[in-house]
């Protein structure tokens, strides 16, 4: 059986980023600062990572990220990172190791 790239894996990250790109645009705000804007709702952020997290959690349906420890489903990568840190007391480094182990089955 062929292994699929799951959205929550490192291999699937580029696919998710490509899916999120049409929801964002770079603009200059009223203070002449370059920011990222959500095309769906107008929210802005100076950081693309924050905008990706926003779009993924609020505007894209169908992406799910199962916790490799307890299988709780999160709507975004950021949500899964928070869950792993608060519930399982695991850092991003531990999460990546655990997720790679889980998704490579």
Short mmCIF file of C-alpha atoms in Angstrom, two decimals:
data_model
loop_
_atom_site.label_atom_id
_atom_site.label_comp_id
_atom_site.label_asym_id
_atom_site.label_seq_id
_atom_site.Cartn_x
_atom_site.Cartn_y
_atom_site.Cartn_z
CA UNK A 1 0.00 0.00 0.00
CA UNK A 2 1.42 3.40 -1.01
CA UNK A 3 2.04 5.90 1.77
CA UNK A 4 -0.01 9.08 1.42
CA UNK A 5 1.23 12.53 2.36
CA UNK A 6 -0.93 13.52 5.28
CA UNK A 7 -1.62 17.27 5.71
CA UNK A 8 -0.11 17.23 9.20
CA UNK A 9 3.19 15.68 8.18
CA UNK A 10 6.34 17.48 7.18
CA UNK A 11 5.94 16.12 3.63
CA UNK A 12 2.44 17.58 3.37
CA UNK A 13 3.39 21.07 4.58
CA UNK A 14 4.12 22.46 1.11
CA UNK A 15 0.76 21.17 -0.15
CA UNK A 16 -1.05 22.89 2.72
CA UNK A 17 0.87 26.13 2.15
CA UNK A 18 -0.12 26.06 -1.53
CA UNK A 19 -3.75 25.57 -0.49
CA UNK A 20 -3.58 28.56 1.90
CA UNK A 21 -1.85 30.98 -0.51
CA UNK A 22 -5.00 32.09 -2.43
CA UNK A 23 -6.56 33.23 0.88
CA UNK A 24 -3.80 35.77 1.61
CA UNK A 25 -2.34 38.87 0.06
CA UNK A 26 0.47 41.21 1.04
CA UNK A 27 -0.61 44.83 1.45
CA UNK A 28 0.70 48.08 2.92
CA UNK A 29 -1.35 49.24 5.91
CA UNK A 30 -2.22 52.80 6.96
CA UNK A 31 1.16 53.11 8.74
CA UNK A 32 3.03 52.15 5.55
CA UNK A 33 3.93 48.74 7.02
CA UNK A 34 3.80 45.64 4.84
CA UNK A 35 1.30 43.15 6.30
CA UNK A 36 -0.49 39.99 5.23
CA UNK A 37 -4.26 40.25 4.82
CA UNK A 38 -6.86 37.48 4.80
CA UNK A 39 -8.91 37.87 1.63
CA UNK A 40 -11.90 36.17 3.28
CA UNK A 41 -12.36 38.40 6.34
CA UNK A 42 -9.80 41.23 6.14
CA UNK A 43 -7.78 40.24 9.22
CA UNK A 44 -4.17 41.40 9.00
CA UNK A 45 -0.88 40.23 10.47
CA UNK A 46 2.72 41.32 10.06
CA UNK A 47 3.77 37.67 9.98
CA UNK A 48 2.86 35.16 7.29
CA UNK A 49 2.97 32.29 9.79
CA UNK A 50 0.22 33.91 11.87
CA UNK A 51 -1.85 34.50 8.73
CA UNK A 52 -1.43 30.89 7.62
CA UNK A 53 -2.57 29.73 11.08
CA UNK A 54 -5.60 32.04 10.88
CA UNK A 55 -6.64 30.91 7.40
CA UNK A 56 -6.09 27.25 8.18
CA UNK A 57 -8.15 27.39 11.39
CA UNK A 58 -10.96 29.62 10.14
CA UNK A 59 -11.44 29.43 6.39
CA UNK A 60 -10.24 26.07 5.04
CA UNK A 61 -12.42 23.01 5.61
CA UNK A 62 -11.35 19.41 5.37
CA UNK A 63 -7.86 19.67 6.84
CA UNK A 64 -7.41 17.66 10.00
CA UNK A 65 -4.41 16.96 12.16
CA UNK A 66 -4.68 13.96 14.50
CA UNK A 67 -2.62 13.98 17.65
CA UNK A 68 -0.08 11.16 17.39
CA UNK A 69 -0.42 10.53 21.14
CA UNK A 70 -4.19 10.51 21.78
CA UNK A 71 -5.68 10.94 18.27
CA UNK A 72 -7.58 14.14 19.13
CA UNK A 73 -8.35 15.96 15.88
CA UNK A 74 -7.20 19.58 15.44
CA UNK A 75 -8.29 21.94 12.65
CA UNK A 76 -4.85 23.47 12.19
CA UNK A 77 -1.16 22.77 12.67
CA UNK A 78 -1.05 25.55 15.26
CA UNK A 79 -3.94 23.98 17.17
CA UNK A 80 -2.17 20.65 17.22
CA UNK A 81 1.06 22.29 18.48
CA UNK A 82 -0.85 23.95 21.34
CA UNK A 83 -2.61 20.67 22.18
CA UNK A 84 0.67 18.74 22.20
CA UNK A 85 2.31 21.31 24.46
CA UNK A 86 -0.55 21.78 26.93
CA UNK A 87 -2.00 18.27 27.12
CA UNK A 88 1.06 16.11 26.54
CA UNK A 89 3.74 18.61 27.66
CA UNK A 90 5.67 18.07 24.42
CA UNK A 91 7.72 20.71 22.62
CA UNK A 92 7.69 21.21 18.85
CA UNK A 93 10.84 19.07 18.63
CA UNK A 94 9.14 16.20 20.47
CA UNK A 95 6.00 16.69 18.40
CA UNK A 96 7.93 16.34 15.13
CA UNK A 97 9.62 13.15 16.33
CA UNK A 98 6.32 11.71 17.56
CA UNK A 99 4.41 12.77 14.43
CA UNK A 100 7.05 11.32 12.11
CA UNK A 101 6.86 8.03 14.02
CA UNK A 102 3.03 8.04 13.86
CA UNK A 103 2.69 9.00 10.19
CA UNK A 104 5.40 6.65 8.93
CA UNK A 105 3.35 3.56 9.85
#
